[in-house]
mmCIF file with all atom_site columns, C-alpha atoms in Angstrom:
data_model
loop_
_atom_site.group_PDB
_atom_site.id
_atom_site.type_symbol
_atom_site.label_atom_id
_atom_site.label_alt_id
_atom_site.label_comp_id
_atom_site.label_asym_id
_atom_site.label_entity_id
_atom_site.label_seq_id
_atom_site.pdbx_PDB_ins_code
_atom_site.Cartn_x
_atom_site.Cartn_y
_atom_site.Cartn_z
_atom_site.occupancy
_atom_site.B_iso_or_equiv
_atom_site.pdbx_formal_charge
_atom_site.auth_seq_id
_atom_site.auth_comp_id
_atom_site.auth_asym_id
_atom_site.auth_atom_id
_atom_site.pdbx_PDB_model_num
ATOM 1   C CA . MET K 1 1   ? -3.575  -4.526  11.899  1.00 0.00 ? 1   MET K CA 1
ATOM 2   C CA . PHE K 1 2   ? -2.411  -2.562  8.869   1.00 0.00 ? 2   PHE K CA 1
ATOM 3   C CA . CYS K 1 3   ? -4.559  0.429   9.857   1.00 0.00 ? 3   CYS K CA 1
ATOM 4   C CA . CYS K 1 4   ? -2.910  0.574   13.290  1.00 0.00 ? 4   CYS K CA 1
ATOM 5   C CA . SER K 1 5   ? 0.588   0.125   11.878  1.00 0.00 ? 5   SER K CA 1
ATOM 6   C CA . SER K 1 6   ? 0.099   2.833   9.275   1.00 0.00 ? 6   SER K CA 1
ATOM 7   C CA . ARG K 1 7   ? -0.246  5.417   12.052  1.00 0.00 ? 7   ARG K CA 1
ATOM 8   C CA . VAL K 1 8   ? 3.130   4.651   13.657  1.00 0.00 ? 8   VAL K CA 1
ATOM 9   C CA . HIS K 1 9   ? 5.666   7.446   13.286  1.00 0.00 ? 9   HIS K CA 1
ATOM 10  C CA . GLU K 1 10  ? 9.101   8.249   14.680  1.00 0.00 ? 10  GLU K CA 1
ATOM 11  C CA . ASN K 1 11  ? 7.699   9.608   17.960  1.00 0.00 ? 11  ASN K CA 1
ATOM 12  C CA . SER K 1 12  ? 5.310   6.707   18.649  1.00 0.00 ? 12  SER K CA 1
ATOM 13  C CA . HIS K 1 13  ? 5.746   4.628   21.765  1.00 0.00 ? 13  HIS K CA 1
ATOM 14  C CA . TYR K 1 14  ? 6.328   0.905   21.369  1.00 0.00 ? 14  TYR K CA 1
ATOM 15  C CA . LEU K 1 15  ? 3.600   -0.071  23.829  1.00 0.00 ? 15  LEU K CA 1
ATOM 16  C CA . THR K 1 16  ? 0.799   1.980   22.302  1.00 0.00 ? 16  THR K CA 1
ATOM 17  C CA . GLY K 1 17  ? 1.960   1.976   18.690  1.00 0.00 ? 17  GLY K CA 1
ATOM 18  C CA . ILE K 1 18  ? 3.048   -1.630  18.167  1.00 0.00 ? 18  ILE K CA 1
ATOM 19  C CA . CYS K 1 19  ? 2.571   -3.940  21.139  1.00 0.00 ? 19  CYS K CA 1
ATOM 20  C CA . LEU K 1 20  ? -1.096  -3.286  21.953  1.00 0.00 ? 20  LEU K CA 1
ATOM 21  C CA . PRO K 1 21  ? -2.323  -3.493  18.332  1.00 0.00 ? 21  PRO K CA 1
ATOM 22  C CA . LEU K 1 22  ? -0.379  -6.756  17.916  1.00 0.00 ? 22  LEU K CA 1
ATOM 23  C CA . LEU K 1 23  ? -1.923  -8.186  21.092  1.00 0.00 ? 23  LEU K CA 1
ATOM 24  C CA . VAL K 1 24  ? -5.430  -7.196  19.976  1.00 0.00 ? 24  VAL K CA 1
ATOM 25  C CA . PHE K 1 25  ? -4.829  -8.730  16.544  1.00 0.00 ? 25  PHE K CA 1
ATOM 26  C CA . ALA K 1 26  ? -3.468  -11.965 18.065  1.00 0.00 ? 26  ALA K CA 1
ATOM 27  C CA . ALA K 1 27  ? -6.431  -12.277 20.435  1.00 0.00 ? 27  ALA K CA 1
ATOM 28  C CA . ALA K 1 28  ? -8.902  -11.600 17.626  1.00 0.00 ? 28  ALA K CA 1
ATOM 29  C CA . ALA K 1 29  ? -7.205  -14.129 15.340  1.00 0.00 ? 29  ALA K CA 1
ATOM 30  C CA . GLY K 1 30  ? -7.311  -16.772 18.060  1.00 0.00 ? 30  GLY K CA 1
ATOM 31  C CA . LEU K 1 31  ? -10.977 -16.083 18.733  1.00 0.00 ? 31  LEU K CA 1
ATOM 32  C CA . ILE K 1 32  ? -11.870 -16.158 15.030  1.00 0.00 ? 32  ILE K CA 1
ATOM 33  C CA . PHE K 1 33  ? -9.777  -18.900 13.413  1.00 0.00 ? 33  PHE K CA 1
ATOM 34  C CA . VAL K 1 34  ? -10.494 -21.739 15.863  1.00 0.00 ? 34  VAL K CA 1
ATOM 35  C CA . PRO K 1 35  ? -14.312 -21.443 15.707  1.00 0.00 ? 35  PRO K CA 1
ATOM 36  C CA . LEU K 1 36  ? -14.123 -20.872 11.964  1.00 0.00 ? 36  LEU K CA 1
ATOM 37  C CA . THR K 1 37  ? -12.119 -24.068 11.482  1.00 0.00 ? 37  THR K CA 1
ATOM 38  C CA . MET K 1 38  ? -14.483 -26.003 13.748  1.00 0.00 ? 38  MET K CA 1
ATOM 39  C CA . THR K 1 39  ? -17.496 -24.684 11.818  1.00 0.00 ? 39  THR K CA 1
ATOM 40  C CA . LEU K 1 40  ? -15.877 -25.684 8.544   1.00 0.00 ? 40  LEU K CA 1
ATOM 41  C CA . VAL K 1 41  ? -15.064 -29.207 9.713   1.00 0.00 ? 41  VAL K CA 1
ATOM 42  C CA . ALA K 1 42  ? -18.400 -29.727 11.540  1.00 0.00 ? 42  ALA K CA 1
ATOM 43  C CA . GLY K 1 43  ? -20.367 -30.385 8.349   1.00 0.00 ? 43  GLY K CA 1
ATOM 44  C CA . ILE K 1 44  ? -17.756 -32.748 6.863   1.00 0.00 ? 44  ILE K CA 1
ATOM 45  C CA . SER K 1 45  ? -17.657 -36.483 7.421   1.00 0.00 ? 45  SER K CA 1
ATOM 46  C CA . ASP K 1 46  ? -14.818 -37.880 9.533   1.00 0.00 ? 46  ASP K CA 1
ATOM 47  C CA . GLU K 1 47  ? -12.892 -39.374 6.607   1.00 0.00 ? 47  GLU K CA 1
ATOM 48  C CA . HIS K 1 48  ? -12.850 -36.018 4.752   1.00 0.00 ? 48  HIS K CA 1
ATOM 49  C CA . SER K 1 49  ? -12.209 -33.703 7.710   1.00 0.00 ? 49  SER K CA 1
ATOM 50  C CA . GLY K 1 50  ? -8.426  -33.767 7.243   1.00 0.00 ? 50  GLY K CA 1
ATOM 51  C CA . VAL K 1 51  ? -8.720  -32.711 3.601   1.00 0.00 ? 51  VAL K CA 1
ATOM 52  C CA . ALA K 1 52  ? -11.196 -29.942 4.468   1.00 0.00 ? 52  ALA K CA 1
ATOM 53  C CA . SER K 1 53  ? -8.963  -28.639 7.243   1.00 0.00 ? 53  SER K CA 1
ATOM 54  C CA . SER K 1 54  ? -5.878  -28.697 5.020   1.00 0.00 ? 54  SER K CA 1
ATOM 55  C CA . MET K 1 55  ? -7.711  -26.826 2.247   1.00 0.00 ? 55  MET K CA 1
ATOM 56  C CA . PHE K 1 56  ? -8.760  -24.192 4.789   1.00 0.00 ? 56  PHE K CA 1
ATOM 57  C CA . ASN K 1 57  ? -5.157  -23.824 6.001   1.00 0.00 ? 57  ASN K CA 1
ATOM 58  C CA . ALA K 1 58  ? -3.865  -23.642 2.421   1.00 0.00 ? 58  ALA K CA 1
ATOM 59  C CA . GLY K 1 59  ? -6.388  -20.894 1.697   1.00 0.00 ? 59  GLY K CA 1
ATOM 60  C CA . GLN K 1 60  ? -5.179  -18.956 4.737   1.00 0.00 ? 60  GLN K CA 1
ATOM 61  C CA . GLN K 1 61  ? -1.562  -19.249 3.606   1.00 0.00 ? 61  GLN K CA 1
ATOM 62  C CA . VAL K 1 62  ? -2.298  -18.180 0.033   1.00 0.00 ? 62  VAL K CA 1
ATOM 63  C CA . GLY K 1 63  ? -4.462  -15.295 1.247   1.00 0.00 ? 63  GLY K CA 1
ATOM 64  C CA . GLY K 1 64  ? -1.703  -14.129 3.578   1.00 0.00 ? 64  GLY K CA 1
ATOM 65  C CA . ALA K 1 65  ? 0.902   -14.285 0.811   1.00 0.00 ? 65  ALA K CA 1
ATOM 66  C CA . VAL K 1 66  ? -1.275  -12.369 -1.651  1.00 0.00 ? 66  VAL K CA 1
ATOM 67  C CA . GLY K 1 67  ? -2.181  -9.803  1.007   1.00 0.00 ? 67  GLY K CA 1
ATOM 68  C CA . LEU K 1 68  ? 1.472   -9.278  1.888   1.00 0.00 ? 68  LEU K CA 1
ATOM 69  C CA . ALA K 1 69  ? 2.372   -8.878  -1.790  1.00 0.00 ? 69  ALA K CA 1
ATOM 70  C CA . VAL K 1 70  ? -0.334  -6.236  -2.254  1.00 0.00 ? 70  VAL K CA 1
ATOM 71  C CA . ILE K 1 71  ? 0.693   -4.329  0.881   1.00 0.00 ? 71  ILE K CA 1
ATOM 72  C CA . GLY K 1 72  ? 4.359   -4.498  -0.180  1.00 0.00 ? 72  GLY K CA 1
ATOM 73  C CA . GLY K 1 73  ? 3.505   -3.238  -3.657  1.00 0.00 ? 73  GLY K CA 1
ATOM 74  C CA . VAL K 1 74  ? 1.505   -0.321  -2.291  1.00 0.00 ? 74  VAL K CA 1
ATOM 75  C CA . ALA K 1 75  ? 4.252   0.552   0.205   1.00 0.00 ? 75  ALA K CA 1
ATOM 76  C CA . TRP K 1 76  ? 6.954   0.465   -2.486  1.00 0.00 ? 76  TRP K CA 1
ATOM 77  C CA . THR K 1 77  ? 4.847   2.665   -4.770  1.00 0.00 ? 77  THR K CA 1
ATOM 78  C CA . VAL K 1 78  ? 4.428   5.269   -2.032  1.00 0.00 ? 78  VAL K CA 1
ATOM 79  C CA . VAL K 1 79  ? 8.161   5.233   -1.210  1.00 0.00 ? 79  VAL K CA 1
ATOM 80  C CA . ASN K 1 80  ? 9.093   5.338   -4.898  1.00 0.00 ? 80  ASN K CA 1
ATOM 81  C CA . HIS K 1 81  ? 6.912   8.410   -5.548  1.00 0.00 ? 81  HIS K CA 1
ATOM 82  C CA . HIS K 1 82  ? 8.230   10.146  -2.437  1.00 0.00 ? 82  HIS K CA 1
ATOM 83  C CA . VAL K 1 83  ? 11.862  9.543   -3.438  1.00 0.00 ? 83  VAL K CA 1
ATOM 84  C CA . ARG K 1 84  ? 11.219  10.673  -7.016  1.00 0.00 ? 84  ARG K CA 1
ATOM 85  C CA . ASP K 1 85  ? 9.560   13.876  -5.806  1.00 0.00 ? 85  ASP K CA 1
ATOM 86  C CA . SER K 1 86  ? 12.366  14.565  -3.330  1.00 0.00 ? 86  SER K CA 1
ATOM 87  C CA . LEU K 1 87  ? 15.090  13.976  -5.902  1.00 0.00 ? 87  LEU K CA 1
ATOM 88  C CA . SER K 1 88  ? 13.365  16.117  -8.489  1.00 0.00 ? 88  SER K CA 1
ATOM 89  C CA . ARG K 1 89  ? 13.132  18.986  -5.980  1.00 0.00 ? 89  ARG K CA 1
ATOM 90  C CA . VAL K 1 90  ? 16.825  18.661  -5.134  1.00 0.00 ? 90  VAL K CA 1
ATOM 91  C CA . ALA K 1 91  ? 17.756  18.452  -8.805  1.00 0.00 ? 91  ALA K CA 1
ATOM 92  C CA . ALA K 1 92  ? 15.645  21.539  -9.545  1.00 0.00 ? 92  ALA K CA 1
ATOM 93  C CA . GLY K 1 93  ? 17.820  23.555  -7.182  1.00 0.00 ? 93  GLY K CA 1
ATOM 94  C CA . HIS K 1 94  ? 15.614  24.007  -4.141  1.00 0.00 ? 94  HIS K CA 1
ATOM 95  C CA . ALA K 1 95  ? 18.597  23.449  -1.839  1.00 0.00 ? 95  ALA K CA 1
ATOM 96  C CA . THR K 1 96  ? 20.245  26.549  -0.387  1.00 0.00 ? 96  THR K CA 1
ATOM 97  C CA . ALA K 1 97  ? 23.742  27.219  -1.550  1.00 0.00 ? 97  ALA K CA 1
ATOM 98  C CA . ALA K 1 98  ? 25.458  27.562  1.821   1.00 0.00 ? 98  ALA K CA 1
ATOM 99  C CA . GLY K 1 99  ? 23.738  24.909  3.938   1.00 0.00 ? 99  GLY K CA 1
ATOM 100 C CA . HIS K 1 100 ? 23.364  22.230  1.294   1.00 0.00 ? 100 HIS K CA 1
ATOM 101 C CA . ALA K 1 101 ? 26.389  22.617  -0.952  1.00 0.00 ? 101 ALA K CA 1
ATOM 102 C CA . ALA K 1 102 ? 27.301  18.946  -0.625  1.00 0.00 ? 102 ALA K CA 1
ATOM 103 C CA . LEU K 1 103 ? 23.710  17.893  -1.236  1.00 0.00 ? 103 LEU K CA 1
ATOM 104 C CA . ALA K 1 104 ? 23.536  20.086  -4.318  1.00 0.00 ? 104 ALA K CA 1
ATOM 105 C CA . GLY K 1 105 ? 26.699  18.393  -5.603  1.00 0.00 ? 105 GLY K CA 1
ATOM 106 C CA . HIS K 1 106 ? 24.987  15.018  -5.244  1.00 0.00 ? 106 HIS K CA 1
ATOM 107 C CA . ALA K 1 107 ? 21.892  16.419  -6.956  1.00 0.00 ? 107 ALA K CA 1
ATOM 108 C CA . ALA K 1 108 ? 23.844  16.685  -10.189 1.00 0.00 ? 108 ALA K CA 1
ATOM 109 C CA . LEU K 1 109 ? 24.452  12.931  -10.006 1.00 0.00 ? 109 LEU K CA 1
ATOM 110 C CA . ALA K 1 110 ? 20.823  12.174  -9.138  1.00 0.00 ? 110 ALA K CA 1
ATOM 111 C CA . ARG K 1 111 ? 19.117  13.885  -12.079 1.00 0.00 ? 111 ARG K CA 1
ATOM 112 C CA . PRO K 1 112 ? 16.498  12.041  -14.126 1.00 0.00 ? 112 PRO K CA 1
ATOM 113 C CA . GLY K 1 113 ? 18.153  10.237  -16.993 1.00 0.00 ? 113 GLY K CA 1
ATOM 114 C CA . ARG K 1 114 ? 21.355  9.537   -15.066 1.00 0.00 ? 114 ARG K CA 1
ATOM 115 C CA . PRO K 1 115 ? 22.220  5.879   -14.334 1.00 0.00 ? 115 PRO K CA 1
ATOM 116 C CA . VAL K 1 116 ? 22.206  6.326   -10.537 1.00 0.00 ? 116 VAL K CA 1
ATOM 117 C CA . TYR K 1 117 ? 18.736  7.907   -10.577 1.00 0.00 ? 117 TYR K CA 1
ATOM 118 C CA . ASP K 1 118 ? 17.258  5.328   -12.957 1.00 0.00 ? 118 ASP K CA 1
ATOM 119 C CA . HIS K 1 119 ? 18.803  2.358   -11.137 1.00 0.00 ? 119 HIS K CA 1
ATOM 120 C CA . ALA K 1 120 ? 17.705  3.467   -7.682  1.00 0.00 ? 120 ALA K CA 1
ATOM 121 C CA . LEU K 1 121 ? 14.098  3.969   -8.736  1.00 0.00 ? 121 LEU K CA 1
ATOM 122 C CA . SER K 1 122 ? 13.625  1.073   -11.117 1.00 0.00 ? 122 SER K CA 1
ATOM 123 C CA . PRO K 1 123 ? 10.738  -1.203  -10.131 1.00 0.00 ? 123 PRO K CA 1
ATOM 124 C CA . GLY K 1 124 ? 11.552  -4.697  -8.993  1.00 0.00 ? 124 GLY K CA 1
#
């Protein structure tokens, strides 16, 4: 799912960029998780099947939370580096004088070492 979502851009269509990959992922999850749970519980005695099923569900929840945390961390790192690079270019004076006079004025406030720059890009 993440591979399909990473290719979505501002000109993507909802149907082909978001809806179809979500439908494929939902169908695949339904076809995988039910047989997987049944296979897990098949070798367990009846009195322990509830515990085995709950441990499987807990593992899915923890795995999803850890996976989301990793994806969020990677995404924030990419955004953070992009913003730092963009601000350093603006602060270095790559903006044209006539078209970006207001932006150049804000660049003086967004220099490395200034409180606004450091606060906006601090991790966490």
